[in-house]
PDB file of C-alpha atoms in Angstrom:
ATOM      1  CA  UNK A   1      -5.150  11.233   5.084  1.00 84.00           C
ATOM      2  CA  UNK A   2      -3.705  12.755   1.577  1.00 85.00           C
ATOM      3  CA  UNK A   3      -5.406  11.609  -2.066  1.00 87.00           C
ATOM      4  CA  UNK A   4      -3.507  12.057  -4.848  1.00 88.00           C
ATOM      5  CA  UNK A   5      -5.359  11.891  -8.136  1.00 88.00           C
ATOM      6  CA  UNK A   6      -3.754  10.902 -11.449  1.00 89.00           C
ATOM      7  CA  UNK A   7      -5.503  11.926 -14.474  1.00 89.00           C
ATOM      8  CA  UNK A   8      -4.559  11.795 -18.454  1.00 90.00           C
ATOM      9  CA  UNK A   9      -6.412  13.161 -21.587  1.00 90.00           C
ATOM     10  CA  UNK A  10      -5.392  12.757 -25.260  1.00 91.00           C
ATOM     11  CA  UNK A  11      -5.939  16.655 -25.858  1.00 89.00           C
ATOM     12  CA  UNK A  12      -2.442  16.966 -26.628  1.00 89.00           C
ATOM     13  CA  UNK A  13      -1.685  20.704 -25.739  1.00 92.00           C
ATOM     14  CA  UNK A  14      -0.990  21.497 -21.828  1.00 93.00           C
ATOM     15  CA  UNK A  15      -2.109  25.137 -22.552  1.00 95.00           C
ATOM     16  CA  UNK A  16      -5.627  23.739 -23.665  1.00 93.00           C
ATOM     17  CA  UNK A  17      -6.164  22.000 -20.423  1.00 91.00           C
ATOM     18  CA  UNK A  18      -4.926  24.769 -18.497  1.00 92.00           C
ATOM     19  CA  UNK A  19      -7.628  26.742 -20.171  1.00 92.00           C
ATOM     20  CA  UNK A  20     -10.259  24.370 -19.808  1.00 88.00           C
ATOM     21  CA  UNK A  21      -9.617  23.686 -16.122  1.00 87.00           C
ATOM     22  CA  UNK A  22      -9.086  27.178 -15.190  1.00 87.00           C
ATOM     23  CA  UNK A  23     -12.531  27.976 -16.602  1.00 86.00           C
ATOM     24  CA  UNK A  24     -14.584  24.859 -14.713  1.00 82.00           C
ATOM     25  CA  UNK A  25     -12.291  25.183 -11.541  1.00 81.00           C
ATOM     26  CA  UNK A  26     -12.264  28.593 -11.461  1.00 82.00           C
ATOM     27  CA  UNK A  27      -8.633  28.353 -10.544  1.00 84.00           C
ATOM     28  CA  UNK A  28      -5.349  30.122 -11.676  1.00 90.00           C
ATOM     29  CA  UNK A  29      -2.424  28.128 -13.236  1.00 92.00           C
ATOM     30  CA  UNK A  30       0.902  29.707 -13.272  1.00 93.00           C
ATOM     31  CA  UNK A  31       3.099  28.288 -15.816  1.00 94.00           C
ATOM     32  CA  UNK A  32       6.579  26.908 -14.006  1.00 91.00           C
ATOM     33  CA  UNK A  33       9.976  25.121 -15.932  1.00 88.00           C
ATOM     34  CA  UNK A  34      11.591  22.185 -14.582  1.00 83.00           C
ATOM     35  CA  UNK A  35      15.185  20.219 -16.443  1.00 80.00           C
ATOM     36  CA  UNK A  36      13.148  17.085 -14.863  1.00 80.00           C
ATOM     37  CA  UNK A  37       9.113  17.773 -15.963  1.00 78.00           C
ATOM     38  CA  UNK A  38      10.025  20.674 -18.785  1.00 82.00           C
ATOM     39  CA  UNK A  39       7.545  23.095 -18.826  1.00 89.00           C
ATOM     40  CA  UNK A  40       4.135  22.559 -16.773  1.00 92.00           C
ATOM     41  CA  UNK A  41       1.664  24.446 -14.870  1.00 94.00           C
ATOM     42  CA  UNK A  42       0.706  24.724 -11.620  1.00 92.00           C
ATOM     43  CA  UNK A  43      -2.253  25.475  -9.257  1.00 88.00           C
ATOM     44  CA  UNK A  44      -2.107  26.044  -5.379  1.00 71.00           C
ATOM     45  CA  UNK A  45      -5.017  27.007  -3.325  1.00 66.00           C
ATOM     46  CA  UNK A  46      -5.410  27.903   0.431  1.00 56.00           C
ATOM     47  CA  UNK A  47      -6.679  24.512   1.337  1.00 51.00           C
ATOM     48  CA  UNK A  48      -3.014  22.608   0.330  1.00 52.00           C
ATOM     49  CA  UNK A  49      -4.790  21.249  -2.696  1.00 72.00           C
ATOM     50  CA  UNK A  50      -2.444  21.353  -5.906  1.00 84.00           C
ATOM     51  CA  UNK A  51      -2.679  20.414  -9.402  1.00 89.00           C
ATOM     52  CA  UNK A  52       0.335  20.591 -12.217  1.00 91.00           C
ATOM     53  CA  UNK A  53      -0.513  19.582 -15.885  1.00 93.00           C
ATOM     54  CA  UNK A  54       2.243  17.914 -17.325  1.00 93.00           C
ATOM     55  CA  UNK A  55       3.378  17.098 -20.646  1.00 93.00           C
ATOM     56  CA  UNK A  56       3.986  13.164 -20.878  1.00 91.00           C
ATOM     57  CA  UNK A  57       6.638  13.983 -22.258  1.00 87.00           C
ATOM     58  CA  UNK A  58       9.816  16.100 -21.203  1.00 77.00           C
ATOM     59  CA  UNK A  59      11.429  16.181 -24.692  1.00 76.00           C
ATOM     60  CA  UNK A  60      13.782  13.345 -23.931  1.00 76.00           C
ATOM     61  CA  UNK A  61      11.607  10.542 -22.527  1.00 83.00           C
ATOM     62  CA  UNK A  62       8.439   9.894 -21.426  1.00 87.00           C
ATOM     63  CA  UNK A  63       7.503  10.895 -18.018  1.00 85.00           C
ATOM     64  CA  UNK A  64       4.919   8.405 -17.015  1.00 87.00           C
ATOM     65  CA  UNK A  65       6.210   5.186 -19.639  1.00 87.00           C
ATOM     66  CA  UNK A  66       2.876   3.073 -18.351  1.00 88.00           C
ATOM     67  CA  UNK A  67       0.973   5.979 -19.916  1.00 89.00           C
ATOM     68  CA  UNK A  68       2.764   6.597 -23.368  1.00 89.00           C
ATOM     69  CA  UNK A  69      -0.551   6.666 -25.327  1.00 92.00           C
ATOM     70  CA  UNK A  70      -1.368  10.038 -22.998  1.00 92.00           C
ATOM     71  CA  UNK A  71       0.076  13.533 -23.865  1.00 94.00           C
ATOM     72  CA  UNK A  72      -0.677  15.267 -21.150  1.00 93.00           C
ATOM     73  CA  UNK A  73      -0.959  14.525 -17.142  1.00 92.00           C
ATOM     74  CA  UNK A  74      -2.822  15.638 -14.516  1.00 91.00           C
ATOM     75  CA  UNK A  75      -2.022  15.589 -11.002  1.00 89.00           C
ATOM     76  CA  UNK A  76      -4.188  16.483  -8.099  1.00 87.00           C
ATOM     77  CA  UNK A  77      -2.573  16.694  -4.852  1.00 85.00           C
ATOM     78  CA  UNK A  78      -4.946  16.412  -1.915  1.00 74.00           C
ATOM     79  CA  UNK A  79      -8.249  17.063  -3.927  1.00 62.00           C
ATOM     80  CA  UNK A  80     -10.518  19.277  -1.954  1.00 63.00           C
ATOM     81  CA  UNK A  81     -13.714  17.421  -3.984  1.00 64.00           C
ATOM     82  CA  UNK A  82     -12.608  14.619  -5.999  1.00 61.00           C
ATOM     83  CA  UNK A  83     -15.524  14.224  -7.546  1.00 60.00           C
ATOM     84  CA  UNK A  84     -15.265  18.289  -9.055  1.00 63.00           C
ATOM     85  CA  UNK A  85     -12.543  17.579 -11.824  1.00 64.00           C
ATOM     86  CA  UNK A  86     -14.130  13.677 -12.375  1.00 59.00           C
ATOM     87  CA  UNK A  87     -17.724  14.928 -12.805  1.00 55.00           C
ATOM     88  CA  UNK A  88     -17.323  17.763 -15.683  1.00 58.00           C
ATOM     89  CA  UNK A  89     -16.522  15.701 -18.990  1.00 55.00           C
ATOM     90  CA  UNK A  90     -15.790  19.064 -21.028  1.00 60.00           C
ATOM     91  CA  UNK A  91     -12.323  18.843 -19.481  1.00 65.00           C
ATOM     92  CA  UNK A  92     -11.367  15.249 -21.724  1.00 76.00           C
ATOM     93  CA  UNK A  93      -9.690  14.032 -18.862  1.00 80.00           C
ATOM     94  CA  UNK A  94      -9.771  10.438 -17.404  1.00 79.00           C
ATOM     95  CA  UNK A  95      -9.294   9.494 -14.091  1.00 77.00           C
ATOM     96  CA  UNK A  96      -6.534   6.536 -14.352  1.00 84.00           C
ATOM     97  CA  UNK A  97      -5.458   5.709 -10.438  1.00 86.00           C
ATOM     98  CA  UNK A  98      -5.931   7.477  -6.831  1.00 89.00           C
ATOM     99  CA  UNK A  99      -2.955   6.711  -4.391  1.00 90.00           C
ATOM    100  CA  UNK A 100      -4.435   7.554  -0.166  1.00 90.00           C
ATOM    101  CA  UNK A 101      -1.703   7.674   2.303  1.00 91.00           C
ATOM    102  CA  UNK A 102      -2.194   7.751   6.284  1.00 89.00           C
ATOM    103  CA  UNK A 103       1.138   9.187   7.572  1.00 87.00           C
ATOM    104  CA  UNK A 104       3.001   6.081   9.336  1.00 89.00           C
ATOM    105  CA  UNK A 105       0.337   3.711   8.848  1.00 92.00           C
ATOM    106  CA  UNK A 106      -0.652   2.266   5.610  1.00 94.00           C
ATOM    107  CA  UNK A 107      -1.130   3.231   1.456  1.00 94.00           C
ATOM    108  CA  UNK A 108      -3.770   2.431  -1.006  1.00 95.00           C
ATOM    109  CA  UNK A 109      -3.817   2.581  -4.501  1.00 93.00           C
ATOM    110  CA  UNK A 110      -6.576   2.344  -6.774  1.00 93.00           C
ATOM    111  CA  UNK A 111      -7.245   2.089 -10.519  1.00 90.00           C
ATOM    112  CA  UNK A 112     -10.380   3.701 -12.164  1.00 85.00           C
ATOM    113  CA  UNK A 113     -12.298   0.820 -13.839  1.00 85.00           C
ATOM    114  CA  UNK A 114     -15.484   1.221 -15.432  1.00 83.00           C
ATOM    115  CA  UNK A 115     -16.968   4.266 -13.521  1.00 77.00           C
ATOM    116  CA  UNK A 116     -15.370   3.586 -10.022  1.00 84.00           C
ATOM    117  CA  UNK A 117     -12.339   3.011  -8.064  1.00 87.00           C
ATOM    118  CA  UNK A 118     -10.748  -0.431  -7.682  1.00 92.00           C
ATOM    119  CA  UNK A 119      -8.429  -1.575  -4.853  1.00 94.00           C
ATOM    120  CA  UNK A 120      -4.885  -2.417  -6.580  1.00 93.00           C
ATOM    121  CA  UNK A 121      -2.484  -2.348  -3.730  1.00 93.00           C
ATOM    122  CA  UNK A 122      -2.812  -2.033   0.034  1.00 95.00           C
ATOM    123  CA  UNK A 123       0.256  -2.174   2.444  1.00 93.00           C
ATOM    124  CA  UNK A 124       0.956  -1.469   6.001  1.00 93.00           C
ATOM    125  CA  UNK A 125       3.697   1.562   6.639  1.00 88.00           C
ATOM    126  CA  UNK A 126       4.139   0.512   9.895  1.00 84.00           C
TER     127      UNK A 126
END
């Protein structure tokens, strides 16, 4: 199964969360440019587990429209601990919806309401 964590925080400087992450993580973030996402950075560890901090938005448009209130994005692909980046409150970030695929069998989203995740959407990939 693969997680992938979505996470925003008002702080509204990607180099701050980089900063703040690398230091509770104990991760590196390399900074990378994309004409799509602009300039982000990005985390890879041994265990397939990646994380990019994004600005919301790319200096045309907003990236993630349903979150326009959020300048920055975090995205944790395959979370090794889930509960690591949710648990330390220093970082300012919020957890706002976890997506769990099973290759060729069914997806599950959830939204983070009130302390825990919520069932949005559940479908069959069959």
């Amino acid at each position: 199964m693969k997680t992938f964590d979505l996470y925003a925080t008002k702080v509204t400087s990607i180099d701050e969360i980089k900063s703040r992450l690398e230091a509770i993580l104990s991760v590196k973030f390399f900074l990378h440019d994309s004409s799509f996402w602009g300039a982000y950075y990005r985390s890879d560890n041994e265990y397939a587990e990646s994380i990019r901090i994004l600005p919301n938005f790319n200096g045309k448009e907003l990236l993630f429209e349903e979150l326009e209130e959020w300048p920055v994005i975090v995205e944790v692909n395959s979370p090794e601990d889930p509960s690591q980046i949710i648990s330390h409150t220093e970082t300012s970030l919020e957890h706002i919806h976890r997506t769990e695929v099973q290759t060729g069998e069914w997806a599950k989203k959830y939204l983070y309401v009130d302390g825990k995740l919520t069932l949005i959407l559940e479908r069959s990939l069959i």
